[in-house]
Structures are given as structure tokens and as C-alpha cells.
PDB file of C-alpha atoms in Angstrom:
ATOM      1  CA  MET A   7     -15.309  19.866  -2.927  1.00 81.00           C
ATOM      2  CA  GLY A   8     -14.975  23.335  -1.054  1.00 86.00           C
ATOM      3  CA  ILE A   9     -17.702  22.905  -0.331  1.00 92.00           C
ATOM      4  CA  ALA A  10     -17.889  19.913   2.171  1.00 92.00           C
ATOM      5  CA  TYR A  11     -13.943  20.493   3.562  1.00 92.00           C
ATOM      6  CA  THR A  12     -14.872  24.301   4.937  1.00 92.00           C
ATOM      7  CA  ALA A  13     -18.058  21.872   6.827  1.00 93.00           C
ATOM      8  CA  ALA A  14     -15.952  20.005   8.153  1.00 94.00           C
ATOM      9  CA  SER A  15     -12.830  21.869   8.539  1.00 93.00           C
ATOM     10  CA  GLN A  16     -14.945  24.053  11.071  1.00 93.00           C
ATOM     11  CA  ARG A  17     -17.360  21.510  13.349  1.00 94.00           C
ATOM     12  CA  VAL A  18     -15.803  22.017  16.713  1.00 94.00           C
ATOM     13  CA  THR A  19     -14.838  19.448  19.166  1.00 91.00           C
ATOM     14  CA  THR A  20     -17.006  19.510  22.177  1.00 86.00           C
ATOM     15  CA  SER A  21     -14.764  17.240  24.031  1.00 93.00           C
ATOM     16  CA  PRO A  22     -11.280  18.303  25.370  1.00 95.00           C
ATOM     17  CA  ALA A  23      -9.610  15.363  25.321  1.00 96.00           C
ATOM     18  CA  ASN A  24     -10.201  15.075  21.698  1.00 97.00           C
ATOM     19  CA  LEU A  25      -7.915  17.992  21.307  1.00 97.00           C
ATOM     20  CA  ASN A  26      -4.296  17.398  20.140  1.00 98.00           C
ATOM     21  CA  ILE A  27      -4.368  13.645  21.471  1.00 98.00           C
ATOM     22  CA  ASN A  28      -0.684  12.086  21.340  1.00 98.00           C
ATOM     23  CA  ALA A  29       0.086  15.199  19.564  1.00 98.00           C
ATOM     24  CA  GLY A  30      -1.015  13.647  16.167  1.00 98.00           C
ATOM     25  CA  ALA A  31       0.839   9.375  16.663  1.00 98.00           C
ATOM     26  CA  ILE A  32      -2.406   8.115  17.147  1.00 98.00           C
ATOM     27  CA  SER A  33      -1.489   3.659  15.698  1.00 98.00           C
ATOM     28  CA  GLY A  34      -3.492   2.261  18.669  1.00 98.00           C
ATOM     29  CA  LEU A  35      -5.226   4.168  19.787  1.00 98.00           C
ATOM     30  CA  THR A  36      -9.709   3.184  19.371  1.00 98.00           C
ATOM     31  CA  PHE A  37     -12.046   6.022  18.891  1.00 98.00           C
ATOM     32  CA  THR A  38     -14.870   6.589  19.870  1.00 98.00           C
ATOM     33  CA  PRO A  39     -17.798   9.011  18.037  1.00 98.00           C
ATOM     34  CA  GLY A  40     -17.605  12.674  17.513  1.00 97.00           C
ATOM     35  CA  VAL A  41     -14.705  15.674  16.189  1.00 98.00           C
ATOM     36  CA  TYR A  42     -10.883  15.552  16.632  1.00 98.00           C
ATOM     37  CA  LYS A  43      -8.622  18.036  16.573  1.00 98.00           C
ATOM     38  CA  TRP A  44      -4.744  18.391  15.630  1.00 98.00           C
ATOM     39  CA  ASP A  45      -2.648  21.496  15.287  1.00 97.00           C
ATOM     40  CA  SER A  46      -0.071  19.306  14.118  1.00 97.00           C
ATOM     41  CA  ALA A  47       0.437  15.541  11.304  1.00 98.00           C
ATOM     42  CA  ILE A  48      -2.646  12.888  11.731  1.00 98.00           C
ATOM     43  CA  THR A  49       0.172  10.030  11.525  1.00 98.00           C
ATOM     44  CA  PHE A  50       0.038   5.839  12.017  1.00 98.00           C
ATOM     45  CA  GLY A  51       2.404   3.407  12.100  1.00 98.00           C
ATOM     46  CA  GLY A  52       0.420   0.685  13.602  1.00 98.00           C
ATOM     47  CA  ASP A  53      -3.395   0.313  13.360  1.00 98.00           C
ATOM     48  CA  ILE A  54      -6.096   2.069  14.859  1.00 98.00           C
ATOM     49  CA  TYR A  55      -9.811   1.759  15.472  1.00 98.00           C
ATOM     50  CA  ILE A  56     -12.583   3.636  15.118  1.00 98.00           C
ATOM     51  CA  LYS A  57     -15.168   2.631  17.631  1.00 98.00           C
ATOM     52  CA  GLY A  58     -19.455   3.058  16.578  1.00 98.00           C
ATOM     53  CA  ASN A  59     -23.159   2.077  14.576  1.00 98.00           C
ATOM     54  CA  ARG A  60     -23.525   3.236  10.831  1.00 97.00           C
ATOM     55  CA  ASP A  61     -25.058   5.942  12.976  1.00 98.00           C
ATOM     56  CA  SER A  62     -21.600   7.622  13.832  1.00 98.00           C
ATOM     57  CA  LEU A  63     -20.174  10.255  13.000  1.00 98.00           C
ATOM     58  CA  PHE A  64     -17.054  10.712  12.779  1.00 98.00           C
ATOM     59  CA  ILE A  65     -14.493  14.084  11.926  1.00 98.00           C
ATOM     60  CA  PHE A  66     -10.706  13.617  12.180  1.00 98.00           C
ATOM     61  CA  GLN A  67      -9.538  17.231  11.306  1.00 98.00           C
ATOM     62  CA  THR A  68      -5.533  18.865  11.391  1.00 98.00           C
ATOM     63  CA  VAL A  69      -4.194  21.780   9.733  1.00 96.00           C
ATOM     64  CA  SER A  70      -1.229  19.613   8.617  1.00 98.00           C
ATOM     65  CA  ASN A  71      -0.583  16.012   6.744  1.00 98.00           C
ATOM     66  CA  ILE A  72      -2.089  12.378   6.899  1.00 98.00           C
ATOM     67  CA  VAL A  73       0.945   9.827   6.901  1.00 98.00           C
ATOM     68  CA  ALA A  74      -0.257   6.097   7.076  1.00 98.00           C
ATOM     69  CA  GLY A  75       2.863   3.952   7.256  1.00 98.00           C
ATOM     70  CA  THR A  76       3.700   1.049   5.139  1.00 98.00           C
ATOM     71  CA  ALA A  77       0.598  -1.691   5.926  1.00 98.00           C
ATOM     72  CA  ALA A  78      -1.656   0.587   8.769  1.00 98.00           C
ATOM     73  CA  LYS A  79      -4.648  -0.370   9.056  1.00 98.00           C
ATOM     74  CA  VAL A  80      -7.345   1.462   9.986  1.00 98.00           C
ATOM     75  CA  LEU A  81     -10.293  -0.874  11.001  1.00 98.00           C
ATOM     76  CA  LEU A  82     -14.096  -0.758  11.923  1.00 98.00           C
ATOM     77  CA  VAL A  83     -15.500  -2.634  15.707  1.00 98.00           C
ATOM     78  CA  ASP A  84     -18.395  -3.207  16.431  1.00 98.00           C
ATOM     79  CA  ASP A  85     -19.724  -0.933  19.949  1.00 98.00           C
ATOM     80  CA  GLY A  86     -22.277  -3.925  20.873  1.00 97.00           C
ATOM     81  CA  SER A  87     -24.568  -1.212  20.540  1.00 98.00           C
ATOM     82  CA  GLY A  88     -26.246  -4.065  17.346  1.00 97.00           C
ATOM     83  CA  ASN A  89     -26.664  -1.155  15.538  1.00 97.00           C
ATOM     84  CA  GLY A  90     -24.327  -2.270  13.550  1.00 96.00           C
ATOM     85  CA  TRP A  91     -20.839  -1.655  12.083  1.00 96.00           C
ATOM     86  CA  PRO A  92     -19.121   1.725  11.495  1.00 98.00           C
ATOM     87  CA  LEU A  93     -19.629   2.575   8.080  1.00 98.00           C
ATOM     88  CA  ALA A  94     -16.255   4.216   6.279  1.00 98.00           C
ATOM     89  CA  ALA A  95     -18.957   7.138   4.363  1.00 97.00           C
ATOM     90  CA  ASN A  96     -19.456   8.834   8.045  1.00 98.00           C
ATOM     91  CA  ILE A  97     -15.290   9.183   8.720  1.00 98.00           C
ATOM     92  CA  VAL A  98     -14.212  11.627   7.255  1.00 98.00           C
ATOM     93  CA  TRP A  99     -11.189  13.315   7.729  1.00 98.00           C
ATOM     94  CA  VAL A 100      -9.846  17.248   6.955  1.00 98.00           C
ATOM     95  CA  SER A 101      -6.206  18.353   5.371  1.00 97.00           C
ATOM     96  CA  ALA A 102      -4.611  21.369   4.893  1.00 96.00           C
ATOM     97  CA  GLY A 103      -2.315  19.444   4.329  1.00 97.00           C
ATOM     98  CA  PHE A 104      -1.430  16.619   1.891  1.00 97.00           C
ATOM     99  CA  LEU A 105      -2.735  12.918   2.568  1.00 98.00           C
ATOM    100  CA  ASP A 106      -0.093   9.846   2.210  1.00 98.00           C
ATOM    101  CA  VAL A 107      -1.002   6.147   2.307  1.00 98.00           C
ATOM    102  CA  GLY A 108       2.139   3.865   3.083  1.00 98.00           C
ATOM    103  CA  THR A 109       1.942   0.800   0.622  1.00 98.00           C
ATOM    104  CA  THR A 110      -0.490  -2.521   1.696  1.00 98.00           C
ATOM    105  CA  ALA A 111      -1.569   0.225   4.040  1.00 98.00           C
ATOM    106  CA  HIS A 112      -5.650   0.421   4.404  1.00 98.00           C
ATOM    107  CA  VAL A 113      -7.206   3.245   5.124  1.00 98.00           C
ATOM    108  CA  GLU A 114     -11.271   3.766   5.493  1.00 98.00           C
ATOM    109  CA  GLY A 115     -13.173   7.371   5.460  1.00 98.00           C
ATOM    110  CA  VAL A 116     -13.796  10.775   3.470  1.00 98.00           C
ATOM    111  CA  PHE A 117     -10.308  11.745   2.658  1.00 98.00           C
ATOM    112  CA  LEU A 118     -11.366  15.650   2.306  1.00 98.00           C
ATOM    113  CA  MET A 119      -6.806  17.409   1.454  1.00 97.00           C
ATOM    114  CA  LYS A 120      -6.832  20.959   0.542  1.00 95.00           C
ATOM    115  CA  THR A 121      -3.142  19.984  -1.742  1.00 95.00           C
ATOM    116  CA  HIS A 122      -2.325  16.795  -2.586  1.00 96.00           C
ATOM    117  CA  ALA A 123      -2.974  13.114  -2.118  1.00 98.00           C
ATOM    118  CA  ALA A 124       0.034   9.701  -2.429  1.00 98.00           C
ATOM    119  CA  PHE A 125      -1.424   6.451  -2.295  1.00 98.00           C
ATOM    120  CA  LYS A 126       1.399   4.091  -2.081  1.00 98.00           C
ATOM    121  CA  THR A 127       1.832   0.577  -3.745  1.00 98.00           C
ATOM    122  CA  GLY A 128      -0.719  -2.225  -2.568  1.00 98.00           C
ATOM    123  CA  SER A 129      -2.449   0.383  -0.436  1.00 98.00           C
ATOM    124  CA  SER A 130      -6.502   0.863   0.114  1.00 98.00           C
ATOM    125  CA  LEU A 131      -9.226   2.489   0.878  1.00 98.00           C
ATOM    126  CA  ASN A 132     -12.490   1.930   1.528  1.00 98.00           C
ATOM    127  CA  GLY A 133     -13.825   5.172   0.591  1.00 98.00           C
ATOM    128  CA  ARG A 134     -13.477   8.484  -0.673  1.00 97.00           C
ATOM    129  CA  VAL A 135     -10.629  10.844  -1.681  1.00 97.00           C
ATOM    130  CA  LEU A 136     -11.212  13.631  -3.195  1.00 96.00           C
ATOM    131  CA  VAL A 137      -8.389  16.504  -3.496  1.00 96.00           C
ATOM    132  CA  GLN A 138      -7.895  19.740  -3.776  1.00 93.00           C
ATOM    133  CA  THR A 139      -4.719  19.278  -6.455  1.00 92.00           C
ATOM    134  CA  ALA A 140      -3.647  16.321  -7.208  1.00 94.00           C
ATOM    135  CA  CYS A 141      -4.708  12.633  -6.746  1.00 96.00           C
ATOM    136  CA  THR A 142      -1.702   9.681  -7.429  1.00 96.00           C
ATOM    137  CA  LEU A 143      -2.808   5.847  -7.397  1.00 96.00           C
ATOM    138  CA  ASP A 144       0.004   3.004  -7.790  1.00 96.00           C
ATOM    139  CA  SER A 145      -1.894  -0.250  -8.134  1.00 95.00           C
ATOM    140  CA  THR A 146      -4.393   1.088  -5.782  1.00 96.00           C
ATOM    141  CA  THR A 147      -7.573  -0.253  -4.590  1.00 96.00           C
ATOM    142  CA  ILE A 148     -10.491   2.178  -3.851  1.00 96.00           C
ATOM    143  CA  GLU A 149     -13.939   0.792  -3.002  1.00 96.00           C
ATOM    144  CA  ARG A 150     -16.909   2.488  -2.424  1.00 94.00           C
ATOM    145  CA  PRO A 151     -19.044   3.095   0.852  1.00 91.00           C
ATOM    146  CA  TYR A 152     -21.592   1.565   1.328  1.00 85.00           C
ATOM    147  CA  THR A 153     -24.058   4.055   2.544  1.00 75.00           C
TER     148      THR A 153
END
């Protein structure tokens, strides 16, 4: 976990437009391949969209927390290149804080968390969660990502 966390957190964004988007309030936004960084919590109470193909890499970094609200969803969108949909295994979320996935919310990707992760009743993950301290699952479905 430590090596993966360090490697993901040290990746540098090549676009100033990918820094502190909407001060971390990302509901309704569409993300294309790249490295995104926030100096605040990443929060979404509604759906977000990750648009790319099976070769696309997405890294979301924050020094704070990641919070997916009740019924919020991370939705994968085909970019039309003919190379398939984005893979959850190629979506990395790295946080120095905690992860909170709300009731019936669905998230995609590999979550590397410094403190803890909490998945509330009926939530789901297509991916992996690696936490340095604790992970709480309450009637949660976790599926291994296709690679």
C-alpha cells in the first residue's frame, strides 16, 4: 500500500486546468485522462463521468478526504475511439484523508487511503480499496476490476 500510495501521490499534473477544479465539488463533471489534484476535499453528491478508453489513465489526488454522497455514482463513458470503455483498474484515487461512500452510492477505481474508508449500506465499488488503518463495510458489494 505504501509504495502504491507514494507513487500515485507523486504523479504531477501536466495541465494547470486540472488543479483544484471547482474547489473539489465535482458533481456533474466529466473527466478525461490525466492527473487531477486538489488542495481540498473531493466531494460529489451527484454523478460524475470518467470518459476515455481501456488504455486511459486517471489519477485523482487530494491532501484531504473523498466523499461520495448518497446515491452518487462514478459512471464510465466510452470516448468513441473504438478502444473500449475506461477500466476501473486504470482509475486511481489517492487521499491523505478518508473515503466516505454514501448509502447506495457506486464508485469505480482503486482507492489508496491514508486514514480510513467507510462504505455505507448498499454502496458498491468496482475496483479495490487499500487503507492504511481501517475499512468499514456495511452491506457493501466490491467487485474486482477487469484488467
